[in-house]
XYZ file of N, CA and C in Angstrom:
732
model
N 17.997 -4.785 -2.457
C 17.730 -6.211 -2.501
C 18.856 -6.976 -1.844
N 18.536 -7.847 -0.974
C 19.531 -8.698 -0.368
C 19.944 -9.754 -1.382
N 21.272 -9.878 -1.688
C 21.691 -10.869 -2.685
C 21.242 -12.260 -2.305
N 20.797 -13.019 -3.292
C 20.380 -14.394 -3.047
C 21.580 -15.317 -3.119
N 21.490 -16.490 -2.507
C 22.603 -17.429 -2.576
C 22.869 -17.854 -4.007
N 24.149 -18.195 -4.271
C 24.487 -18.654 -5.609
C 23.777 -19.963 -5.908
N 23.136 -20.026 -7.047
C 22.511 -21.260 -7.488
C 22.441 -21.227 -8.999
N 23.157 -22.110 -9.693
C 23.180 -22.067 -11.149
C 21.802 -22.281 -11.751
N 21.551 -21.569 -12.847
C 20.344 -21.736 -13.628
C 20.791 -22.054 -15.043
N 20.206 -23.035 -15.722
C 20.646 -23.382 -17.066
C 20.699 -22.152 -17.968
N 21.824 -21.953 -18.687
C 21.964 -20.758 -19.507
C 21.006 -20.737 -20.679
N 20.631 -19.541 -21.068
C 19.755 -19.341 -22.201
C 20.581 -19.360 -23.474
N 20.018 -19.889 -24.545
C 20.738 -19.873 -25.806
C 20.900 -18.447 -26.276
N 21.897 -18.200 -27.087
C 22.196 -16.842 -27.535
C 20.997 -16.222 -28.224
N 20.690 -14.998 -27.834
C 19.550 -14.297 -28.421
C 19.983 -13.542 -29.656
N 19.013 -13.229 -30.483
C 19.307 -12.448 -31.676
C 19.774 -11.067 -31.275
N 20.603 -10.393 -32.096
C 21.086 -9.065 -31.771
C 19.933 -8.127 -31.465
N 20.097 -7.377 -30.362
C 19.077 -6.390 -30.014
C 17.867 -6.981 -29.326
N 17.868 -8.291 -29.074
C 16.705 -8.933 -28.461
C 16.402 -8.311 -27.111
N 15.131 -7.960 -26.876
C 14.720 -7.454 -25.582
C 15.079 -6.018 -25.317
N 15.562 -5.275 -26.348
C 16.028 -3.925 -26.102
C 15.138 -2.844 -26.677
N 13.994 -3.219 -27.212
C 13.110 -2.205 -27.769
C 11.664 -2.508 -27.409
N 10.855 -1.467 -27.378
C 9.428 -1.590 -27.117
C 8.707 -0.881 -28.248
N 7.956 -1.635 -29.044
C 7.227 -1.026 -30.147
C 8.118 -0.265 -31.094
N 9.332 -0.780 -31.314
C 10.258 -0.116 -32.223
C 11.082 0.972 -31.556
N 10.795 1.303 -30.300
C 11.560 2.321 -29.585
C 12.612 1.647 -28.714
N 13.808 2.184 -28.717
C 14.845 1.636 -27.846
C 14.479 1.914 -26.397
N 14.602 0.898 -25.551
C 14.222 1.038 -24.152
C 15.010 2.167 -23.495
N 14.290 3.055 -22.833
C 14.933 4.132 -22.106
C 15.360 5.312 -22.950
N 15.156 5.242 -24.271
C 15.594 6.328 -25.145
C 14.898 7.631 -24.773
N 15.677 8.687 -24.607
C 15.127 9.993 -24.296
C 14.736 10.178 -22.844
N 14.960 9.182 -21.998
C 14.601 9.267 -20.584
C 15.832 9.596 -19.739
N 15.587 10.284 -18.640
C 16.673 10.641 -17.727
C 16.475 9.911 -16.400
N 17.540 9.270 -15.948
C 17.486 8.471 -14.724
C 18.478 9.034 -13.707
N 18.012 9.183 -12.483
C 18.872 9.657 -11.398
C 18.885 8.598 -10.299
N 20.067 8.082 -9.985
C 20.228 7.093 -8.920
C 20.845 7.794 -7.719
N 20.184 7.688 -6.573
C 20.661 8.331 -5.347
C 21.029 7.258 -4.340
N 22.308 7.219 -3.973
C 22.769 6.256 -2.975
C 23.456 5.072 -3.600
N 24.507 4.584 -2.972
C 25.218 3.424 -3.483
C 26.181 2.959 -2.406
N 26.740 1.794 -2.611
C 27.795 1.290 -1.734
C 28.877 0.689 -2.612
N 30.072 0.582 -2.069
C 31.153 -0.107 -2.751
C 31.152 -1.551 -2.301
N 30.895 -2.470 -3.236
C 30.890 -3.897 -2.928
C 32.100 -4.566 -3.551
N 32.848 -5.280 -2.743
C 33.993 -6.039 -3.226
C 33.647 -7.519 -3.121
N 33.747 -8.228 -4.238
C 33.406 -9.649 -4.265
C 34.585 -10.481 -3.790
N 34.310 -11.380 -2.850
C 35.359 -12.213 -2.261
C 34.931 -13.676 -2.334
N 35.808 -14.527 -2.866
C 35.490 -15.946 -2.933
C 35.985 -16.645 -1.669
N 35.129 -17.523 -1.143
C 35.494 -18.320 0.020
C 35.278 -19.784 -0.315
N 35.410 -20.640 0.680
C 35.233 -22.073 0.429
C 33.779 -22.446 0.181
N 32.842 -21.542 0.487
C 31.421 -21.847 0.304
C 30.785 -21.016 -0.810
N 31.580 -20.278 -1.561
C 31.037 -19.465 -2.654
C 31.577 -18.059 -2.595
N 30.761 -17.101 -3.009
C 31.192 -15.706 -2.986
C 30.380 -14.917 -1.980
N 31.025 -13.969 -1.385
C 30.339 -13.034 -0.507
C 30.871 -11.643 -0.813
N 30.396 -10.643 -0.107
C 30.831 -9.288 -0.416
C 31.288 -8.562 0.830
N 32.197 -7.625 0.619
C 32.615 -6.694 1.656
C 32.127 -5.327 1.198
N 31.321 -4.666 2.026
C 30.681 -3.425 1.611
C 31.213 -2.228 2.380
N 31.278 -1.092 1.685
C 31.667 0.169 2.306
C 30.679 1.224 1.836
N 29.893 1.757 2.768
C 28.895 2.751 2.403
C 29.476 4.065 1.933
N 30.731 4.346 2.328
C 31.369 5.580 1.897
C 30.532 6.810 2.249
N 30.514 7.772 1.344
C 29.807 9.026 1.593
C 28.296 8.848 1.652
N 27.790 7.755 1.077
C 26.333 7.583 1.049
C 25.755 7.421 2.457
N 26.582 7.035 3.421
C 26.103 6.920 4.795
C 25.731 8.279 5.374
N 26.241 9.354 4.783
C 25.960 10.712 5.252
C 25.034 11.465 4.305
N 24.610 10.812 3.228
C 23.830 11.487 2.195
C 22.410 11.767 2.662
N 21.988 13.017 2.563
C 20.639 13.411 2.919
C 19.960 14.132 1.772
N 18.717 14.507 1.970
C 17.935 15.136 0.904
C 18.579 16.414 0.388
N 19.162 17.207 1.280
C 19.759 18.476 0.863
C 20.991 18.292 -0.010
N 21.548 17.069 -0.023
C 22.726 16.799 -0.846
C 22.361 16.410 -2.277
N 21.083 16.216 -2.536
C 20.632 15.820 -3.874
C 20.256 17.088 -4.645
N 21.013 17.429 -5.694
C 20.777 18.689 -6.409
C 19.369 18.773 -7.007
N 18.678 19.865 -6.738
C 17.317 20.037 -7.239
C 17.256 20.035 -8.755
N 18.264 20.622 -9.411
C 18.216 20.700 -10.871
C 18.258 19.321 -11.498
N 18.984 18.380 -10.869
C 19.017 17.009 -11.384
C 17.674 16.313 -11.163
N 17.104 16.501 -9.988
C 15.812 15.886 -9.685
C 14.739 16.396 -10.632
N 14.745 17.689 -10.898
C 13.703 18.292 -11.727
C 13.816 17.883 -13.188
N 14.988 17.423 -13.611
C 15.162 16.993 -15.002
C 14.974 15.497 -15.180
N 14.839 14.767 -14.069
C 14.780 13.303 -14.145
C 13.371 12.815 -14.458
N 13.304 11.715 -15.209
C 12.035 11.019 -15.434
C 11.797 9.962 -14.361
N 12.897 9.357 -13.884
C 12.831 8.353 -12.817
C 13.948 8.637 -11.828
N 13.616 8.640 -10.535
C 14.615 8.744 -9.474
C 14.595 7.439 -8.701
N 15.764 6.805 -8.605
C 15.878 5.512 -7.922
C 16.672 5.692 -6.644
N 16.076 5.330 -5.504
C 16.719 5.422 -4.195
C 17.180 4.039 -3.763
N 18.453 3.916 -3.406
C 18.989 2.605 -3.075
C 20.216 2.747 -2.196
N 20.571 1.703 -1.484
C 21.790 1.716 -0.698
C 21.537 1.570 0.787
N 22.032 0.479 1.365
C 21.805 0.203 2.777
C 22.394 1.284 3.670
N 23.558 1.817 3.295
C 24.195 2.839 4.128
C 23.354 4.106 4.180
N 22.853 4.543 3.026
C 22.059 5.765 2.971
C 20.728 5.589 3.687
N 20.039 4.493 3.422
C 18.706 4.285 3.976
C 18.745 3.897 5.450
N 19.839 3.294 5.877
C 19.881 2.792 7.236
C 20.546 3.694 8.253
N 21.149 4.796 7.800
C 21.946 5.611 8.713
C 21.202 6.788 9.325
N 20.098 7.212 8.707
C 19.441 8.424 9.181
C 18.037 8.236 9.691
N 17.587 6.992 9.799
C 16.249 6.732 10.306
C 15.159 7.122 9.331
N 13.926 7.095 9.820
C 12.781 7.354 8.939
C 12.753 8.794 8.435
N 13.282 9.711 9.223
C 13.267 11.112 8.789
C 14.073 11.298 7.513
N 15.240 10.662 7.449
C 16.069 10.790 6.247
C 15.376 10.140 5.051
N 14.810 8.958 5.259
C 14.144 8.275 4.153
C 12.983 9.105 3.621
N 12.131 9.601 4.514
C 10.984 10.411 4.091
C 11.436 11.667 3.359
N 12.512 12.296 3.832
C 13.016 13.503 3.190
C 13.574 13.199 1.801
N 14.240 12.067 1.647
C 14.773 11.678 0.337
C 13.644 11.408 -0.654
N 12.587 10.747 -0.184
C 11.438 10.482 -1.050
C 10.787 11.801 -1.472
N 10.624 12.712 -0.530
C 10.020 14.006 -0.847
C 10.882 14.770 -1.854
N 12.190 14.713 -1.675
C 13.100 15.387 -2.606
C 12.978 14.767 -3.993
N 12.883 13.457 -4.051
C 12.813 12.768 -5.340
C 11.551 13.141 -6.112
N 10.492 13.532 -5.405
C 9.217 13.827 -6.047
C 9.080 15.302 -6.458
N 10.052 16.122 -6.134
C 9.944 17.565 -6.388
C 9.676 17.878 -7.854
N 10.345 17.157 -8.755
C 10.215 17.478 -10.176
C 9.159 16.691 -10.921
N 8.388 15.877 -10.218
C 7.361 15.098 -10.889
C 7.841 13.774 -11.444
N 9.074 13.375 -11.113
C 9.589 12.087 -11.582
C 8.890 10.942 -10.872
N 8.857 9.780 -11.520
C 8.423 8.575 -10.830
C 9.571 8.103 -9.945
N 9.228 7.580 -8.776
C 10.239 7.254 -7.775
C 10.225 5.759 -7.484
N 11.380 5.142 -7.550
C 11.532 3.736 -7.192
C 12.480 3.637 -6.001
N 12.299 2.576 -5.222
C 13.140 2.407 -4.031
C 13.450 0.938 -3.801
N 14.705 0.658 -3.523
C 15.179 -0.677 -3.166
C 15.601 -0.631 -1.703
N 14.910 -1.353 -0.806
C 15.273 -1.315 0.613
C 16.722 -1.715 0.887
N 17.285 -2.528 -0.010
C 18.718 -2.837 -0.032
C 19.208 -3.822 1.020
N 18.560 -3.918 2.167
C 19.069 -4.783 3.218
C 17.970 -5.119 4.210
N 17.845 -6.399 4.539
C 16.861 -6.799 5.544
C 17.257 -6.249 6.913
N 18.553 -6.063 7.144
C 19.008 -5.498 8.417
C 18.513 -4.067 8.585
N 18.488 -3.311 7.492
C 17.988 -1.932 7.537
C 16.506 -1.933 7.905
N 15.742 -2.800 7.254
C 14.301 -2.872 7.519
C 14.051 -3.230 8.981
N 14.774 -4.211 9.493
C 14.571 -4.650 10.875
C 14.980 -3.573 11.874
N 16.039 -2.832 11.564
C 16.494 -1.805 12.499
C 15.502 -0.649 12.577
N 14.845 -0.343 11.464
C 13.875 0.752 11.432
C 12.495 0.279 11.860
N 12.150 -0.943 11.469
C 10.817 -1.480 11.728
C 9.983 -1.403 10.465
N 9.293 -2.494 10.164
C 8.547 -2.568 8.907
C 7.508 -1.466 8.758
N 6.679 -1.271 9.761
C 5.611 -0.275 9.672
C 6.179 1.132 9.525
N 7.234 1.440 10.282
C 7.844 2.767 10.207
C 8.491 2.988 8.837
N 9.117 1.944 8.305
C 9.748 2.047 6.985
C 8.695 2.340 5.919
N 7.596 1.601 5.951
C 6.543 1.794 4.957
C 5.913 3.184 5.063
N 5.761 3.678 6.272
C 5.220 5.025 6.446
C 6.162 6.072 5.862
N 7.465 5.821 5.983
C 8.462 6.784 5.504
C 8.549 6.840 3.987
N 8.152 5.771 3.299
C 8.293 5.752 1.838
C 6.984 6.097 1.130
N 6.055 6.708 1.838
C 4.816 7.165 1.197
C 5.154 8.090 0.032
N 4.588 7.794 -1.128
C 4.887 8.566 -2.326
C 5.762 7.832 -3.316
N 6.350 6.712 -2.896
C 7.157 5.897 -3.811
C 6.235 5.180 -4.797
N 6.637 5.120 -6.068
C 5.827 4.489 -7.113
C 6.142 3.003 -7.292
N 7.394 2.629 -7.081
C 7.813 1.236 -7.271
C 8.712 0.834 -6.109
N 8.393 -0.286 -5.471
C 9.210 -0.829 -4.390
C 9.810 -2.144 -4.847
N 11.126 -2.327 -4.618
C 11.836 -3.505 -5.107
C 12.550 -4.234 -3.966
N 11.826 -4.887 -3.095
C 12.478 -5.632 -2.002
C 12.852 -7.045 -2.431
N 13.830 -7.610 -1.745
C 14.072 -9.030 -1.863
C 13.056 -9.779 -1.009
N 13.066 -11.095 -1.076
C 12.081 -11.881 -0.332
C 12.167 -11.632 1.173
N 13.376 -11.672 1.731
C 13.521 -11.468 3.172
C 13.091 -10.068 3.581
N 13.373 -9.085 2.740
C 12.984 -7.710 3.034
C 11.467 -7.560 3.007
N 10.823 -8.217 2.040
C 9.364 -8.155 1.947
C 8.714 -8.755 3.192
N 9.251 -9.880 3.659
C 8.705 -10.519 4.859
C 8.935 -9.643 6.091
N 10.107 -9.022 6.174
C 10.409 -8.162 7.319
C 9.555 -6.900 7.318
N 9.267 -6.382 6.137
C 8.452 -5.166 6.034
C 7.017 -5.400 6.485
N 6.519 -6.594 6.280
C 5.090 -6.857 6.515
C 4.807 -7.762 7.702
N 5.765 -8.588 8.085
C 5.509 -9.583 9.117
C 4.719 -10.765 8.595
N 4.521 -10.850 7.283
C 3.775 -11.951 6.685
C 4.566 -13.248 6.792
N 3.855 -14.363 6.718
C 4.494 -15.669 6.834
C 4.899 -16.246 5.484
N 4.411 -15.670 4.399
C 4.770 -16.150 3.063
C 4.929 -14.958 2.129
N 5.687 -15.174 1.063
C 6.058 -14.062 0.201
C 4.878 -13.540 -0.621
N 3.931 -14.404 -0.980
C 2.761 -13.944 -1.732
C 1.929 -12.994 -0.875
N 1.731 -13.377 0.375
C 1.001 -12.510 1.288
C 1.742 -11.204 1.527
N 3.070 -11.290 1.621
C 3.873 -10.079 1.826
C 3.749 -9.138 0.634
N 3.819 -9.694 -0.572
C 3.712 -8.868 -1.774
C 2.356 -8.179 -1.845
N 1.298 -8.923 -1.544
C -0.045 -8.347 -1.572
C -0.196 -7.238 -0.539
N 0.380 -7.449 0.646
C 0.312 -6.423 1.690
C 1.086 -5.172 1.283
N 2.245 -5.351 0.688
C 3.049 -4.198 0.258
C 2.330 -3.384 -0.811
N 1.551 -4.077 -1.650
C 0.812 -3.388 -2.713
C -0.302 -2.510 -2.155
N -0.617 -2.651 -0.884
C -1.582 -1.747 -0.253
C -0.921 -0.415 0.114
N 0.399 -0.401 0.075
C 1.148 0.809 0.439
C 1.810 1.476 -0.763
N 2.183 0.671 -1.756
C 2.918 1.158 -2.927
C 2.216 0.656 -4.192
N 2.041 1.505 -5.211
C 1.287 1.104 -6.410
C 1.852 -0.093 -7.168
N 3.178 -0.271 -7.126
C 3.790 -1.387 -7.848
C 4.909 -1.963 -6.993
N 4.843 -3.272 -6.760
C 5.825 -3.970 -5.931
C 6.443 -5.091 -6.744
N 7.765 -5.165 -6.738
C 8.498 -6.224 -7.423
C 9.365 -6.922 -6.377
N 8.946 -8.098 -5.954
C 9.710 -8.851 -4.953
C 10.643 -9.794 -5.696
N 11.938 -9.593 -5.550
C 12.901 -10.439 -6.256
C 13.146 -11.706 -5.449
N 13.177 -12.835 -6.160
C 13.252 -14.151 -5.520
C 14.459 -14.952 -5.991
N 15.498 -14.282 -6.444
C 16.679 -15.000 -6.907
C 16.385 -15.874 -8.107
N 16.780 -17.154 -8.046
C 16.600 -18.057 -9.184
C 15.133 -18.364 -9.464
N 14.243 -17.986 -8.542
C 12.811 -18.226 -8.756
C 12.127 -17.062 -9.472
N 12.863 -16.006 -9.762
C 12.299 -14.909 -10.550
C 11.809 -13.753 -9.706
N 10.677 -13.194 -10.094
C 10.144 -11.980 -9.472
C 8.646 -12.139 -9.263
N 8.158 -11.597 -8.161
C 6.724 -11.581 -7.890
C 6.240 -10.142 -8.050
N 5.307 -9.940 -8.978
C 4.784 -8.603 -9.286
C 3.446 -8.426 -8.588
N 3.328 -7.369 -7.797
C 2.090 -7.126 -7.056
C 1.606 -5.703 -7.285
N 0.285 -5.581 -7.482
C -0.364 -4.275 -7.623
C -1.652 -4.279 -6.811
N -2.124 -3.120 -6.407
C -3.320 -3.056 -5.549
C -4.523 -3.751 -6.180
N -5.198 -4.591 -5.397
C -6.414 -5.236 -5.853
C -6.217 -6.384 -6.812
N -4.970 -6.815 -7.029
C -4.699 -7.917 -7.948
C -3.916 -9.009 -7.229
N -4.071 -10.224 -7.712
C -3.290 -11.327 -7.174
C -1.851 -11.197 -7.665
N -0.860 -11.272 -6.782
C 0.540 -11.193 -7.220
C 0.848 -12.231 -8.296
N 1.590 -11.793 -9.306
C 1.903 -12.654 -10.438
C 3.403 -12.927 -10.528
N 3.773 -14.203 -10.720
C 5.202 -14.527 -10.837
C 5.728 -14.270 -12.243
N 6.958 -13.838 -12.324
C 7.682 -13.713 -13.591
C 8.957 -14.534 -13.435
N 9.187 -15.531 -14.279
C 10.352 -16.405 -14.099
C 11.664 -15.677 -14.337
N 12.705 -16.190 -13.719
C 14.041 -15.649 -13.953
C 14.506 -16.003 -15.355
N 15.312 -15.141 -15.925
C 15.969 -15.475 -17.185
C 17.099 -16.453 -16.865
N 17.164 -17.597 -17.540
C 18.225 -18.570 -17.252
C 19.612 -17.932 -17.356
N 20.507 -18.345 -16.471
C 21.840 -17.743 -16.435
C 22.839 -18.727 -15.849
N 24.094 -18.539 -16.196
C 25.187 -19.236 -15.531
C 25.682 -18.331 -14.423
N 25.559 -18.780 -13.181
C 25.871 -17.920 -12.048
C 27.356 -17.985 -11.713
N 28.008 -16.846 -11.860
C 29.403 -16.691 -11.460
C 29.487 -15.929 -10.145
N 28.672 -14.873 -10.029
C 28.694 -14.027 -8.843
C 27.341 -13.323 -8.738
N 26.704 -13.388 -7.575
C 25.380 -12.775 -7.422
C 25.445 -11.292 -7.067
N 26.616 -10.789 -6.728
C 26.732 -9.381 -6.350
C 26.357 -8.491 -7.533
N 25.482 -7.543 -7.298
C 25.082 -6.605 -8.342
C 23.886 -7.043 -9.152
N 23.415 -8.277 -8.940
C 22.286 -8.758 -9.737
C 21.022 -7.954 -9.449
N 20.804 -7.606 -8.185
C 19.624 -6.821 -7.837
C 19.649 -5.440 -8.467
N 20.803 -4.799 -8.441
C 20.929 -3.488 -9.077
C 20.758 -3.599 -10.589
N 21.279 -4.676 -11.169
C 21.125 -4.875 -12.608
C 19.659 -5.080 -12.969
N 18.938 -5.841 -12.125
C 17.506 -6.009 -12.364
C 16.800 -4.662 -12.340
N 17.106 -3.855 -11.334
C 16.469 -2.537 -11.225
C 16.750 -1.691 -12.465
N 17.983 -1.720 -12.937
C 18.348 -0.934 -14.115
C 17.572 -1.387 -15.348
N 17.520 -2.701 -15.553
C 16.806 -3.216 -16.717
C 15.323 -2.927 -16.650
N 14.739 -3.138 -15.469
C 13.313 -2.866 -15.317
C 12.998 -1.394 -15.531
N 13.715 -0.518 -14.867
C 13.399 0.905 -14.933
C 13.578 1.472 -16.329
N 14.579 0.996 -17.025
C 14.787 1.463 -18.400
C 13.585 1.121 -19.268
N 13.072 -0.108 -19.131
C 11.919 -0.517 -19.936
C 10.629 0.130 -19.442
N 10.458 0.210 -18.140
C 9.241 0.763 -17.541
C 9.111 2.245 -17.845
N 10.223 2.949 -17.903
C 10.182 4.374 -18.241
C 9.715 4.590 -19.666
N 9.986 3.621 -20.533
C 9.560 3.713 -21.925
C 8.086 3.384 -22.076
N 7.605 2.396 -21.325
C 6.208 1.978 -21.411
C 5.769 1.478 -20.034
N 5.151 2.357 -19.254
C 4.771 2.018 -17.880
C 3.615 1.034 -17.801
N 2.907 0.816 -18.927
C 1.766 -0.096 -18.931
C 2.227 -1.550 -18.970
N 3.277 -1.812 -19.696
C 3.743 -3.193 -19.888
C 4.689 -3.600 -18.762
N 4.129 -3.754 -17.573
C 4.928 -4.074 -16.396
C 5.577 -5.447 -16.526
N 4.839 -6.415 -17.066
C 5.394 -7.751 -17.237
C 6.599 -7.751 -18.155
N 6.494 -7.032 -19.260
C 7.610 -6.961 -20.201
C 8.811 -6.268 -19.567
N 8.560 -5.213 -18.798
C 9.651 -4.511 -18.130
C 10.316 -5.405 -17.088
N 9.513 -6.210 -16.397
C 10.063 -7.127 -15.401
C 10.929 -8.185 -16.077
N 10.483 -8.698 -17.203
C 11.295 -9.685 -17.941
C 12.605 -9.060 -18.419
N 12.553 -7.795 -18.817
C 13.783 -7.118 -19.211
C 14.725 -6.994 -18.014
N 14.160 -6.724 -16.843
C 14.988 -6.672 -15.644
C 15.672 -7.992 -15.368
N 14.958 -9.100 -15.527
C 15.570 -10.410 -15.288
C 16.632 -10.714 -16.343
N 16.440 -10.211 -17.569
C 17.435 -10.424 -18.628
C 18.747 -9.730 -18.275
N 18.647 -8.487 -17.815
C 19.844 -7.735 -17.461
C 20.503 -8.338 -16.222
N 19.688 -8.789 -15.263
C 20.233 -9.438 -14.071
C 20.989 -10.715 -14.442
N 20.447 -11.477 -15.393
C 21.102 -12.713 -15.819
C 22.475 -12.431 -16.402
N 22.587 -11.324 -17.112
C 23.891 -10.941 -17.671
C 24.871 -10.612 -16.541
N 24.386 -9.885 -15.538
C 25.257 -9.518 -14.419
C 25.740 -10.748 -13.654
N 24.895 -11.772 -13.571
C 25.267 -12.986 -12.839
C 26.454 -13.714 -13.468
N 26.718 -13.449 -14.731
C 27.797 -14.142 -15.432
C 29.166 -13.528 -15.256
N 29.257 -12.458 -14.443
C 30.530 -11.768 -14.244
C 30.830 -11.596 -12.758
N 32.103 -11.508 -12.434
C 32.503 -11.247 -11.055
C 32.390 -9.752 -10.777
N 31.784 -9.412 -9.633
C 31.673 -8.018 -9.233
C 30.351 -7.405 -9.597
N 30.104 -6.215 -9.060
C 28.811 -5.571 -9.206
C 28.659 -4.682 -10.426
N 29.675 -4.611 -11.283
C 29.591 -3.741 -12.453
C 29.979 -4.502 -13.720
N 29.065 -5.285 -14.259
C 29.373 -6.061 -15.479
C 29.549 -5.136 -16.667
N 30.312 -5.564 -17.663
C 30.458 -4.738 -18.866
C 29.137 -4.578 -19.575
N 28.944 -3.446 -20.256
C 27.691 -3.192 -20.979
C 27.982 -3.044 -22.463
């Protein structure tokens, strides 16, 4: 997800202990195994116009399917593919191979395109062809438009849902657009937050959503709201790794 510009959202009043952390009495994500493949090092830097990031892809720029241990993939319930360096450095062949590797053990597979520059360099149609088999796609608004060539985000979300069973287009302070095949895309509002730094908010959303979705894949709306709750927490801290 491409980070959205900083824009304060009125903070939510303090929630009761444990609020939003269970589904039907079960703790979200309990007993589930999650494998995240790919990452970058983001350093948050303040300037006169807000915060921006300096990124280093590190080893993930060289990461391929053969580097992902099969035993970890086979034990995972969800495999999440993310990182501009990993997805953008090896072309469609690397992306397709990573998706195939992620599916070896029967896990559900999610993917965050991570950067509109990556999508544009590969090409929207080629990118979508390479991610065949992905269960959940999590693009930002600009990435969704670049992937489809659509003129508006609702149309882009609907088009993406023809390729992937579940699409979550993140819209920054405007929340998330949820799209599934044959259905009208539905908006989910952002959880109110005090914005300190937007770096890491997209990854935090993915973590919150996947944890809830792995527990109950039917309640997509509830899982999306959990993702926005976790993202709101990340927005209140500097850097991409808020305390948990």
